[in-house]
Coordinates of C-alpha atoms and ligand atoms in Angstrom, one line a residue:
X661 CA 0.0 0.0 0.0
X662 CA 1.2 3.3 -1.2
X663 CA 0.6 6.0 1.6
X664 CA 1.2 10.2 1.1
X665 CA 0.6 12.2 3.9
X666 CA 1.2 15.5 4.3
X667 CA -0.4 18.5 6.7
X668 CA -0.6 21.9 4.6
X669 CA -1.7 24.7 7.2
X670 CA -4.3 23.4 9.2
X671 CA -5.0 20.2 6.7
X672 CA -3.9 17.3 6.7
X673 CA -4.3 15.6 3.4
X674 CA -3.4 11.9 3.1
X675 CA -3.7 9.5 -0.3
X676 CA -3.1 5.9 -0.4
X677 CA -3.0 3.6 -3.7
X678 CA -4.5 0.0 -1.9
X679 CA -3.7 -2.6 -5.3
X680 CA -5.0 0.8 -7.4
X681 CA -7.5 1.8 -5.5
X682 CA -7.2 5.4 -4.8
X683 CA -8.1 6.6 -1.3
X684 CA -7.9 9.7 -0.3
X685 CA -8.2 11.6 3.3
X686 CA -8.6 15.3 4.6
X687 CA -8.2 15.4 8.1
X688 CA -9.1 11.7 8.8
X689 CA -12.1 11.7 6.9
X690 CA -11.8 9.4 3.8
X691 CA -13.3 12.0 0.5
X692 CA -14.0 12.0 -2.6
X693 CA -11.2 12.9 -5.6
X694 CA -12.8 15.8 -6.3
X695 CA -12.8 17.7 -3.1
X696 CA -9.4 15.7 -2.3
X697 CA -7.7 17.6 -5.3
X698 CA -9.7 20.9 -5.0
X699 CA -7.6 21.3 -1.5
X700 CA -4.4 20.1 -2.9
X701 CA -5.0 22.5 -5.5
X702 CA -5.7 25.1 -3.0
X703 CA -2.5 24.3 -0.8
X704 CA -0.3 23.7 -4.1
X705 CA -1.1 27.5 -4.5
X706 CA 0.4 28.4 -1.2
X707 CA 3.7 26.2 -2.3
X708 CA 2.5 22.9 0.1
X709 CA 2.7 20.1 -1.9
X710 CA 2.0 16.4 -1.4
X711 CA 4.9 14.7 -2.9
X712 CA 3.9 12.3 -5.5
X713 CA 0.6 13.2 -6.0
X714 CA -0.2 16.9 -7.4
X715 CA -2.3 19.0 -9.4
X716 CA -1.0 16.4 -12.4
X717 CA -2.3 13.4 -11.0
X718 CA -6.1 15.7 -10.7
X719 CA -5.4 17.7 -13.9
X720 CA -7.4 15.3 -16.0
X721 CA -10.5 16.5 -14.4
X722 CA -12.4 19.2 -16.5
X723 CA -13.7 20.8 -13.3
X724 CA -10.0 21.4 -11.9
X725 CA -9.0 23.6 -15.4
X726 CA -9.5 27.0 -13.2
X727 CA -7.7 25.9 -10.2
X728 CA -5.4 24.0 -11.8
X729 CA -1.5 24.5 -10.8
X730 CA -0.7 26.9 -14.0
X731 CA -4.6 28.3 -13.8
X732 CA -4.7 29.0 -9.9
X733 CA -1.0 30.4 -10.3
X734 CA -1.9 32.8 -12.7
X735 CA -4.6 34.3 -10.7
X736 CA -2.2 34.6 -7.6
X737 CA 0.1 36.6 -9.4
X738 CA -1.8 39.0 -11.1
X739 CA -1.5 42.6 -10.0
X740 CA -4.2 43.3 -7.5
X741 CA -5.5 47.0 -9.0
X742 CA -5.3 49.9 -6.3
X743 CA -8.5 50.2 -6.4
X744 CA -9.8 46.8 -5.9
X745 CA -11.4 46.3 -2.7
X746 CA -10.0 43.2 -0.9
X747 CA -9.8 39.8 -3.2
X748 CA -10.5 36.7 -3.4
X749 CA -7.8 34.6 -5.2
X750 CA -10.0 32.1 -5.9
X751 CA -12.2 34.7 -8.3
X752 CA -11.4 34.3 -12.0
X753 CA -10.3 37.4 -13.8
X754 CA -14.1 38.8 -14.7
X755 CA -14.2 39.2 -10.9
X756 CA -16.3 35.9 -10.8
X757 CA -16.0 32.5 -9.0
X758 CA -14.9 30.3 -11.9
X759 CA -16.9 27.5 -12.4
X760 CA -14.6 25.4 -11.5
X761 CA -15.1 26.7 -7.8
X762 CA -19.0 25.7 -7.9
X763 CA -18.4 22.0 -9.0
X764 CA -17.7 18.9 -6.4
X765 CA -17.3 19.5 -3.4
X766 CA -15.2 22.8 -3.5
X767 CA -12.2 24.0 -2.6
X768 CA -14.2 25.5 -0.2
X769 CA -13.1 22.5 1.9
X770 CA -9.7 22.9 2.3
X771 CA -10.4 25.8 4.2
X772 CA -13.5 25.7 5.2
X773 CA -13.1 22.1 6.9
X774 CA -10.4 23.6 8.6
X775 CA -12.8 25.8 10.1
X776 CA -15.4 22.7 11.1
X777 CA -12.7 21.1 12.9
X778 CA -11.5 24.4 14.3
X779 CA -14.9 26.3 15.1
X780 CA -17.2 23.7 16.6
X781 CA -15.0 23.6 20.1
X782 CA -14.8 27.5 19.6
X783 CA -18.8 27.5 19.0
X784 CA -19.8 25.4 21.8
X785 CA -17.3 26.6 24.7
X786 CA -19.1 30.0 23.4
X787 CA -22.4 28.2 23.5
X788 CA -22.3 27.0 26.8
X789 CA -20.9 30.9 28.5
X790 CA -23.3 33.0 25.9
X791 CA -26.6 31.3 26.0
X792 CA -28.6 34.8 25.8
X793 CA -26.4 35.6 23.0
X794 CA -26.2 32.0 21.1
X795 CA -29.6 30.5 22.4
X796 CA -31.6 28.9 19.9
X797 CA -35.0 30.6 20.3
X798 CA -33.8 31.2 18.3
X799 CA -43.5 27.9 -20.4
X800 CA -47.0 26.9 -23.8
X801 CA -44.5 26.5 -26.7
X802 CA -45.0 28.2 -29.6
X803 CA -43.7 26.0 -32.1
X804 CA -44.0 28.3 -35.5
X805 CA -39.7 27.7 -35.8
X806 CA -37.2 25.1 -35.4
X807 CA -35.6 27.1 -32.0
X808 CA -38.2 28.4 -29.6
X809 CA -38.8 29.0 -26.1
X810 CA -40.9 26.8 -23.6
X811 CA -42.3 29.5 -21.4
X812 CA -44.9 28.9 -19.1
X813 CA -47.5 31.7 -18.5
X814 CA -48.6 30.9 -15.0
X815 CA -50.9 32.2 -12.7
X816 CA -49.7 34.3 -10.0
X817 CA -49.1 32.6 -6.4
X818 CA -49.6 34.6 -3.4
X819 CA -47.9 32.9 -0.9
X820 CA -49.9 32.6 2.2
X821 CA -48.0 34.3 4.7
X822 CA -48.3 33.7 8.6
X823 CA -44.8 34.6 9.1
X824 CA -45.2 37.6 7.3
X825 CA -43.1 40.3 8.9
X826 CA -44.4 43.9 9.0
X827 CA -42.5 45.9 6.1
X828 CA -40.0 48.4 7.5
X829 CA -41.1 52.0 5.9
X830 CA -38.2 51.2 2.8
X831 CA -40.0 48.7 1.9
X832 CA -42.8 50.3 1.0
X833 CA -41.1 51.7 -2.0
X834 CA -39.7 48.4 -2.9
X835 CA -40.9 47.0 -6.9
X836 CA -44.5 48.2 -6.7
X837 CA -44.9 46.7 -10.0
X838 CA -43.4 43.0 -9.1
X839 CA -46.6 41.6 -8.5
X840 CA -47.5 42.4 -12.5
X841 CA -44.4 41.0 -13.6
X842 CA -46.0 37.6 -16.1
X843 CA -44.3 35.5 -17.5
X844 CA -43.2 35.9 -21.0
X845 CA -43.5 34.3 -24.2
X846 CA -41.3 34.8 -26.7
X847 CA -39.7 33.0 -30.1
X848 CA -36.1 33.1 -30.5
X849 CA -36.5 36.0 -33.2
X850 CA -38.1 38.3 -30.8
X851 CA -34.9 37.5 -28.9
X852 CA -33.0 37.7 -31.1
X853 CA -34.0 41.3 -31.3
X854 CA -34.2 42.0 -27.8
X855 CA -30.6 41.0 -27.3
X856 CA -29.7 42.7 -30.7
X857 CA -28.6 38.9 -31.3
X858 CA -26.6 38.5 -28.1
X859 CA -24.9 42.1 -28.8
X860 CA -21.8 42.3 -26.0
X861 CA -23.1 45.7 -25.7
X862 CA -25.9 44.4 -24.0
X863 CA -23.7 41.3 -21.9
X864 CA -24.3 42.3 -18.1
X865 CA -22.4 39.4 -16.1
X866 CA -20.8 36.0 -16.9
X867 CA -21.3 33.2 -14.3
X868 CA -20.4 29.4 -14.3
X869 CA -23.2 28.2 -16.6
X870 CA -23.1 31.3 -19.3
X871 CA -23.7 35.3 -20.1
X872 CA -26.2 37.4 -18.7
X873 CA -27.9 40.3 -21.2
X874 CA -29.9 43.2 -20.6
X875 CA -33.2 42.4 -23.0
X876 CA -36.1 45.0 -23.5
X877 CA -38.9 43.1 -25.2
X878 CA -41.3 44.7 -27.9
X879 CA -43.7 45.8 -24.5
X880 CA -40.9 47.7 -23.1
X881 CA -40.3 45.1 -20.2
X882 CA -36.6 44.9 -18.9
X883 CA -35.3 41.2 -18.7
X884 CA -32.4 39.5 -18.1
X885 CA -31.5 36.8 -20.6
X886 CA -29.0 34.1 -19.1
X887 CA -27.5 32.1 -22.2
X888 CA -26.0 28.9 -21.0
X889 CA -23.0 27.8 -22.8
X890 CA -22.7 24.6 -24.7
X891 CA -20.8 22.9 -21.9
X892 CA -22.9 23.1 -19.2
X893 CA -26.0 22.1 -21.3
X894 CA -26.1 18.7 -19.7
X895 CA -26.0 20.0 -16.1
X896 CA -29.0 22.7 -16.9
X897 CA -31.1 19.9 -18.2
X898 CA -30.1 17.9 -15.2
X899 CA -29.8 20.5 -12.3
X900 CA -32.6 22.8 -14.0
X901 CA -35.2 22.1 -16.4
X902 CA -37.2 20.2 -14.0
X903 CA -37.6 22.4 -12.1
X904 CA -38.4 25.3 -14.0
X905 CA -42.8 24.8 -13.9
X906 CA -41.9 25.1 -10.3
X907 CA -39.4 27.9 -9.9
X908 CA -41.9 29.7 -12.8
X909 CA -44.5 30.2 -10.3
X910 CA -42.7 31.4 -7.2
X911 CA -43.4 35.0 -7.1
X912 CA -42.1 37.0 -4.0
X913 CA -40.7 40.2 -3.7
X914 CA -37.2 39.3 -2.4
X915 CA -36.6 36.2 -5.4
X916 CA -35.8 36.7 -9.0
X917 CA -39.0 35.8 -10.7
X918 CA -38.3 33.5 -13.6
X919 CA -40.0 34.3 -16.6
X920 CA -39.3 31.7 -19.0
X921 CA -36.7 29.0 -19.9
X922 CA -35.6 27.5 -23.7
X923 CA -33.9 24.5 -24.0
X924 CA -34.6 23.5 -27.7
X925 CA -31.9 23.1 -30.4
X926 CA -28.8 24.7 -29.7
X927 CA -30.3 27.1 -27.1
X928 CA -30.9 27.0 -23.3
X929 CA -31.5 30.3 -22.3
X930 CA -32.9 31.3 -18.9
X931 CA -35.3 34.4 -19.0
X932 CA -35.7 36.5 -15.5
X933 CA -36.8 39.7 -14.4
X934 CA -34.0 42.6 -14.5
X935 CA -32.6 43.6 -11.2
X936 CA -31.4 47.1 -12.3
X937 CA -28.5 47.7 -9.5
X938 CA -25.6 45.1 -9.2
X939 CA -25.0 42.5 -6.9
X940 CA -24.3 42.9 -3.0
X941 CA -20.9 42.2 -3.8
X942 CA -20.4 44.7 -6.1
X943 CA -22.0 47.0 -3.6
X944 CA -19.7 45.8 -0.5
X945 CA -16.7 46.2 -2.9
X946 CA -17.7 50.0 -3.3
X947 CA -18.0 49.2 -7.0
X948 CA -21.0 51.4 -7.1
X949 CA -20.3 54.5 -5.4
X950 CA -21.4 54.9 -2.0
X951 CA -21.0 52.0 0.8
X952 CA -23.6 50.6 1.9
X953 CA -24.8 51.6 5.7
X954 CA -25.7 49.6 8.4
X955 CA -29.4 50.0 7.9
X956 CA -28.9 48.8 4.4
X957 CA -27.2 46.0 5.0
X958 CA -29.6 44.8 8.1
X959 CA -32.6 45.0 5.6
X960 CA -30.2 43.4 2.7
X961 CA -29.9 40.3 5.6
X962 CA -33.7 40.9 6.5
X963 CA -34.8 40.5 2.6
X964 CA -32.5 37.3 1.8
X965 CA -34.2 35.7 4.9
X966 CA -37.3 36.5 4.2
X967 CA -36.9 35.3 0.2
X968 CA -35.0 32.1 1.5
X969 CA -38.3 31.2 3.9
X970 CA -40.3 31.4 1.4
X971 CA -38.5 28.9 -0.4
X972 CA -38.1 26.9 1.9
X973 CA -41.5 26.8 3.8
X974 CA -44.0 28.4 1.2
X975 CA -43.5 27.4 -1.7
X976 CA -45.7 24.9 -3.3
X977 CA -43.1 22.7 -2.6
X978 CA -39.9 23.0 -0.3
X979 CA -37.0 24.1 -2.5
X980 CA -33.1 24.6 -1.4
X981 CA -31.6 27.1 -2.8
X982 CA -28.4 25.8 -2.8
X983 CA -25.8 28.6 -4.2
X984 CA -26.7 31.3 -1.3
X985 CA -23.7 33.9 -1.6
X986 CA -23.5 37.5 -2.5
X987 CA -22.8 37.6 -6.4
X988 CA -26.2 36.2 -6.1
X989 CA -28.1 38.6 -4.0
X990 CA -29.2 40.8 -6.4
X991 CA -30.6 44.7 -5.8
X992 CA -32.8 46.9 -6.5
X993 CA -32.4 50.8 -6.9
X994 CA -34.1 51.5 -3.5
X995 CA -31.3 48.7 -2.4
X996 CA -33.9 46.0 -1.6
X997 CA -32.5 42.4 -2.0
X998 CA -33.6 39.7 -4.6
X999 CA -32.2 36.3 -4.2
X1000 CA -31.4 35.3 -7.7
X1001 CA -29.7 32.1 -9.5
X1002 CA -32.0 29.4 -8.9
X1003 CA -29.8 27.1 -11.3
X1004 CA -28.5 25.0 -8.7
X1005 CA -32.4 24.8 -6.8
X1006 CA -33.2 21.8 -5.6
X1007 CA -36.3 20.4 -4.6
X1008 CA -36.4 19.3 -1.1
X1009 CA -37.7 15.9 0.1
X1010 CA -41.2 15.2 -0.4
X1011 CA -42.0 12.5 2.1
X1012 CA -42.6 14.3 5.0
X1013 CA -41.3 11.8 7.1
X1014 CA -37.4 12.4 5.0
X1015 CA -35.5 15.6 6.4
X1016 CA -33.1 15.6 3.8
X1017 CA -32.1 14.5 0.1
X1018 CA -29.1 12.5 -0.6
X1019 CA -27.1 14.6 -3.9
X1020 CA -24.1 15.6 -5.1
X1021 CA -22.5 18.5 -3.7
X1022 CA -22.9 22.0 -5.2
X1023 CA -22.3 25.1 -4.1
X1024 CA -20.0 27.6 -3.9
X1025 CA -16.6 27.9 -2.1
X1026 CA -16.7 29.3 0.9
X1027 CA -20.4 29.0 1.2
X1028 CA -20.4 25.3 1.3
X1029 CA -22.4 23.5 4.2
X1030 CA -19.5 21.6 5.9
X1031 CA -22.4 18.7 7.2
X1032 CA -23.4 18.7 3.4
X1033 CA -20.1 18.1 2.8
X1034 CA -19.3 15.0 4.3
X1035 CA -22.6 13.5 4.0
X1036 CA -24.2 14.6 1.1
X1037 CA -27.3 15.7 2.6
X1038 CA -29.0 18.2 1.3
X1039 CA -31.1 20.2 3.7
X1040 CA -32.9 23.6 4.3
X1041 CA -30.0 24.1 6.6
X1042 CA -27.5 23.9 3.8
X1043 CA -29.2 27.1 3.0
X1044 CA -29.0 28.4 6.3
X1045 CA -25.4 27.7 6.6
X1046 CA -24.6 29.9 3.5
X1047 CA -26.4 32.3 5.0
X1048 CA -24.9 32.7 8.3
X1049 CA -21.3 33.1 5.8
X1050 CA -23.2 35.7 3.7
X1051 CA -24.2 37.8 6.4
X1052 CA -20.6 37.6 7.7
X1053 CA -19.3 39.2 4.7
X1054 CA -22.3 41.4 4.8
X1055 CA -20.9 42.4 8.4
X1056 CA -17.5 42.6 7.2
X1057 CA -17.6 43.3 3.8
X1058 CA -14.9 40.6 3.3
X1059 CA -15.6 37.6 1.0
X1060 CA -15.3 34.0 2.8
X1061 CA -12.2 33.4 1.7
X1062 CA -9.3 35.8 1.1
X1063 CA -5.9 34.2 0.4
X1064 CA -3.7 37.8 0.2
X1065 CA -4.9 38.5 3.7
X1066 CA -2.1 37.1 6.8
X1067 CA -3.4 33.6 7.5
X1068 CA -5.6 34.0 10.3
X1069 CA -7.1 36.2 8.5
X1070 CA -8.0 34.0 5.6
X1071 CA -11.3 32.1 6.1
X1072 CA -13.3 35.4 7.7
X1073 CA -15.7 33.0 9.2
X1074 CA -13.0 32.1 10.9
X1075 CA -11.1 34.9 12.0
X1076 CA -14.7 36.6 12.8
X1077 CA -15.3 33.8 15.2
X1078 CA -12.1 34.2 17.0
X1079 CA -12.3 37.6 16.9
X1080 CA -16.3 37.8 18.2
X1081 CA -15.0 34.8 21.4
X1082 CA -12.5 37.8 22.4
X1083 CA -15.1 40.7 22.9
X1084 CA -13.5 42.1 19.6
X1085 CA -16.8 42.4 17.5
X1086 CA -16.6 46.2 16.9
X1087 CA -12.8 45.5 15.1
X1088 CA -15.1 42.7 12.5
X1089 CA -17.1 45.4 10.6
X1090 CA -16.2 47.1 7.5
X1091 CA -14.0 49.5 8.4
X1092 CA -16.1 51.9 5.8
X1093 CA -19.1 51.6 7.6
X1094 CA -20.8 54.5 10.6
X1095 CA -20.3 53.2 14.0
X1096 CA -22.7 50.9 15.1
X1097 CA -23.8 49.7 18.4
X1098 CA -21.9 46.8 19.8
X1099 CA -24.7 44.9 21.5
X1100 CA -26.5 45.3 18.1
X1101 CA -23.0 44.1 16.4
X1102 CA -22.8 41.2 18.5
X1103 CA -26.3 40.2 18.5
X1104 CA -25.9 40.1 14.2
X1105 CA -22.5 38.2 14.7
X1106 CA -24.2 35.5 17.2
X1107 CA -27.0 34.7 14.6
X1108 CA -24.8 34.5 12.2
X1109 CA -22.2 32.1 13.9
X1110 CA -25.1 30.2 14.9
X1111 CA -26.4 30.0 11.4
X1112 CA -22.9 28.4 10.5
X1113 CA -23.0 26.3 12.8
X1114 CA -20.8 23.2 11.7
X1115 CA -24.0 21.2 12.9
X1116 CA -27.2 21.4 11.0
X1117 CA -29.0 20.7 14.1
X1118 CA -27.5 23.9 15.6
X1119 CA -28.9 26.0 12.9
X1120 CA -32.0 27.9 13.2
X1121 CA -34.5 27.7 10.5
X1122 CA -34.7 30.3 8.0
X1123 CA -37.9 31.7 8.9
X1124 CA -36.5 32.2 12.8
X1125 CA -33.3 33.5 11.4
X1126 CA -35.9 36.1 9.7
X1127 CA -37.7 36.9 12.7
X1128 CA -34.3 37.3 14.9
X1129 CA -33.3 40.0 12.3
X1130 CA -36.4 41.6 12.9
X1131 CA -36.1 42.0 16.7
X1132 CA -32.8 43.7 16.0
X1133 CA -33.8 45.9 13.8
X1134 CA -36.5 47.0 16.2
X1135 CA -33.5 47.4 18.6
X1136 CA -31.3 49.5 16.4
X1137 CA -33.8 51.3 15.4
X1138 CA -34.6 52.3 19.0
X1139 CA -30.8 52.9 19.8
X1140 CA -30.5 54.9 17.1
X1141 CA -33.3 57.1 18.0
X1142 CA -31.9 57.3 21.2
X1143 CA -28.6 58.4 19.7
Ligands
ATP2172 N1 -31.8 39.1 -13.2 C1 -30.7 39.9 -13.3 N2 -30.8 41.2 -13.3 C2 -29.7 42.0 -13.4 N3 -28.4 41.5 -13.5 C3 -28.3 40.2 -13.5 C4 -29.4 39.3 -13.4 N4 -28.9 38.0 -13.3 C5 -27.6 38.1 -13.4 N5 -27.2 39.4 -13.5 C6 -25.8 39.9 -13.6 O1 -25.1 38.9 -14.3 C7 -24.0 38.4 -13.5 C8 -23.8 37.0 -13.7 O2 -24.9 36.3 -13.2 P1 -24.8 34.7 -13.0 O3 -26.0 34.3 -12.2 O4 -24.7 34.1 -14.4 O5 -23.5 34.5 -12.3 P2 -22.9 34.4 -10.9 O6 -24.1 34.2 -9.9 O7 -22.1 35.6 -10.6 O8 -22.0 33.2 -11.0 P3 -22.5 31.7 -11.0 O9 -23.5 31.4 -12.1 O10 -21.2 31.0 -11.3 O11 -23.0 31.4 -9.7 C9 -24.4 38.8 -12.0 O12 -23.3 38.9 -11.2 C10 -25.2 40.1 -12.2 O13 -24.3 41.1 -12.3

């Protein structure tokens, strides 16, 4: 038997070969390739190698091209512009994730399961001294030509709404007209036009599965057009299209509402309604002028929550969102939040008696549900998890992971948690942010640690997460009318 073992930072990877078999470890837990080789790739970045086994011996596989040795290198070493606001090494060079970072279990891994075996003796020694602070209360188809779309015009749903949270006054002013939004029907002419034939003039974004247009259709609606590329045709079908009758008639305020889907011929092309003002994480990055307040960012949390719940408990059926993370919080220009991206969206289980699905893991580095992980159960609490890391980064307007920062530094979830355990919380928030309240601070910070917890069981549900934002909001707003 042929046995590798080698600890990278706070890793330690092991491989063995048992008559060709290929094992592999991360921190005595036997994993798969995938995830095995996403670390290594990781560490091989930071020059800690496992002799005899490296980014060569994964290179074959197509979902490693990004991080690969030469690939992940690359990134590292180009110039950081002044400007930028912290990075991610792990973004490819539009600014995005690359794909590769959403496939398998991610890199995410490497140092995010350094923070499951790190955090959960941090999280319950605070746990068991905090209680008031950690408690758990806690498309028909027109088919006149060859390449058409299959869009569903479907009646409106009006979720029934017992948790239904009274609007803060903002809200008010949020997309009056959402509730009109229909869904569309179109032929791939009238797209065509509307995209003045996929015109980079109108290209908007580029994620994992394709480019995002601006479209305005012949009625003067704005929509945005995702256009899958040929590669990931297979996972859309897979991951996507049945789904979409579902995800077509979700309509809530704080969700993208999709308004039609193609996959005929040579086209899969994803139609949603336009979110006219960036992403949060173009927002936290200062990438559109002013930074965002504290208010904004409570009500950012309070909307994701509340879209997220809905999802999860009133929808006609339960669905898991499954790629929570700010590139995918999108906003609207009185800076409400629509969760957006329901490509990865699973369906959650239907027997009542099942609390989870078994799949394979997707998500998003540094967003990843550790639990999920390792088991490959797919809960509502996956969602949670990537929630209680999103509103971290909300807090600190740092991304998950951030390789350039020192190394404690690195995994914010983790350096926020040591930080929080030694009464530092005011030193966590975004330095470019008005003073806040501590007790408010930590009250944000405890949710979200509790949210990420490394045990599903320790999470609260969404819709409490929800309400829990909403009693501190009530309490800032009274301190700040004290102040
Ligand atoms: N409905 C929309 N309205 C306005 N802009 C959008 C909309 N959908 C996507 N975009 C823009 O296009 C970009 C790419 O979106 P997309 O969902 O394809 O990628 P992503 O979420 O950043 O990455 P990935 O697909 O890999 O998760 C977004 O970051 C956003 O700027």
């Amino acid at each position: 038997i042929e046995v590798k073992s080698k600890i990278c930072g706070a890793d330690h990877i092991a491989y063995s070969n048992l008559y060709g078999t290929e094992l592999f470890y991360l921190n005595g837990n036997q994993v798969d390739k995938v995830l095995f080789c996403k670390v290594l790739q990781l560490h091989y970045a930071d020059h800690c190698e496992l002799e005899g086994y490296s980014g060569a011996n994964c290179g074959l596989d197509v979902s490693l091209v990004d991080l690969s040795v030469g690939g992940g290198r690359k990134l590292l070493q180009e110039p950081k512009k002044e400007d930028e606001g912290p990075d991610d090494d792990l973004k490819g060079n539009n600014g995005k994730y690359p794909a590769s970072t959403k496939v398998g279990l991610g890199a995410a891994a490497g140092v995010l399961l350094t923070c499951v075996f790190i955090c959960p003796c941090l999280y319950r020694k605070k746990r068991a001294t905090d209680h008031t602070v950690l408690s758990k209360d806690a498309n028909s188809i027109d088919s006149a030509a060859p390449l058409e779309m299959s869009i569903h015009s479907l009646p409106e749903k009006v979720p029934a709404s017992p948790l239904r949270i009274p609007p803060s006054p903002s809200r008010f002013s949020m997309s009056p007209q959402l509730n009109r939004i229909r869904s569309v029907h179109l032929n791939m002419t009238q797209v065509a036009r509307a995209t003045r034939n996929f015109s980079s003039a109108l290209k908007i974004g580029e994620g994992g599965f394709g480019t995002v247009y601006k479209a305005q259709l012949d009625s003067g609606q704005m929509v945005a057009i995702k256009r899958a590329k040929k590669e990931h045709f297979e996972n859309l079908q897979t991951e996507f299209s049945s789904e979409v009758e579902l995800l077509a008639k979700i309509d809530h305020r704080n969700l993208v509402k999709l308004l039609g889907y193609v996959d005929k011929g040579n086209e899969r092309l994803i139609i949603t309604e336009y979110v006219p003002n960036g992403t949060l994480r173009e927002h936290l990055d200062g990438q559109h002028g002013k930074i965002l307040d504290f208010n904004q960012r409570l009500e950012i949390a309070i909307d994701v929550a509340h879209g997220l719940t809905y999802l999860h408990v009133y929808a006609e059926k339960q669905i898991i969102h499954r790629d929570v993370k700010s590139s995918n919080i999108l906003l609207t220009e009185s800076m409400r939040a629509k969760v957006a991206d329901f490509g990865f969206a699973r369906v959650g289980p239907m027997d009542s008696d099942r609390t989870h699905i078994s799949t394979k893991v997707k998500g998003t580095v540094g967003y990843l549900d550790p639990e999920y992980m390792k088991t490959y159960q797919l809960t509502t609490k996956s969602d949670v998890y990537s929630f209680g890391i999103l509103l971290i980064e909300i807090l600190t307007g740092r991304r998950p992971v951030e390789l350039r920062r020192p190394v404690e530094e690195r995994v914010t979830p983790r350096w926020a948690f040591n930080k929080y355990n030694e009464g530092h919380v005011v030193e966590l928030v975004d330095p470019r942010m008005e003073v806040v309240d501590a007790e408010i601070l930590t009250k944000m910070f405890a949710l979200a640690f509790q949210c990420a917890a490394p045990v599903r069981s320790d999470r609260p549900e969404m819709k409490s997460v929800g309400e829990q934002l909403w009693a501190i909001r009530a309490d800032y707003v009274k301190t700040s009318s004290r102040g």
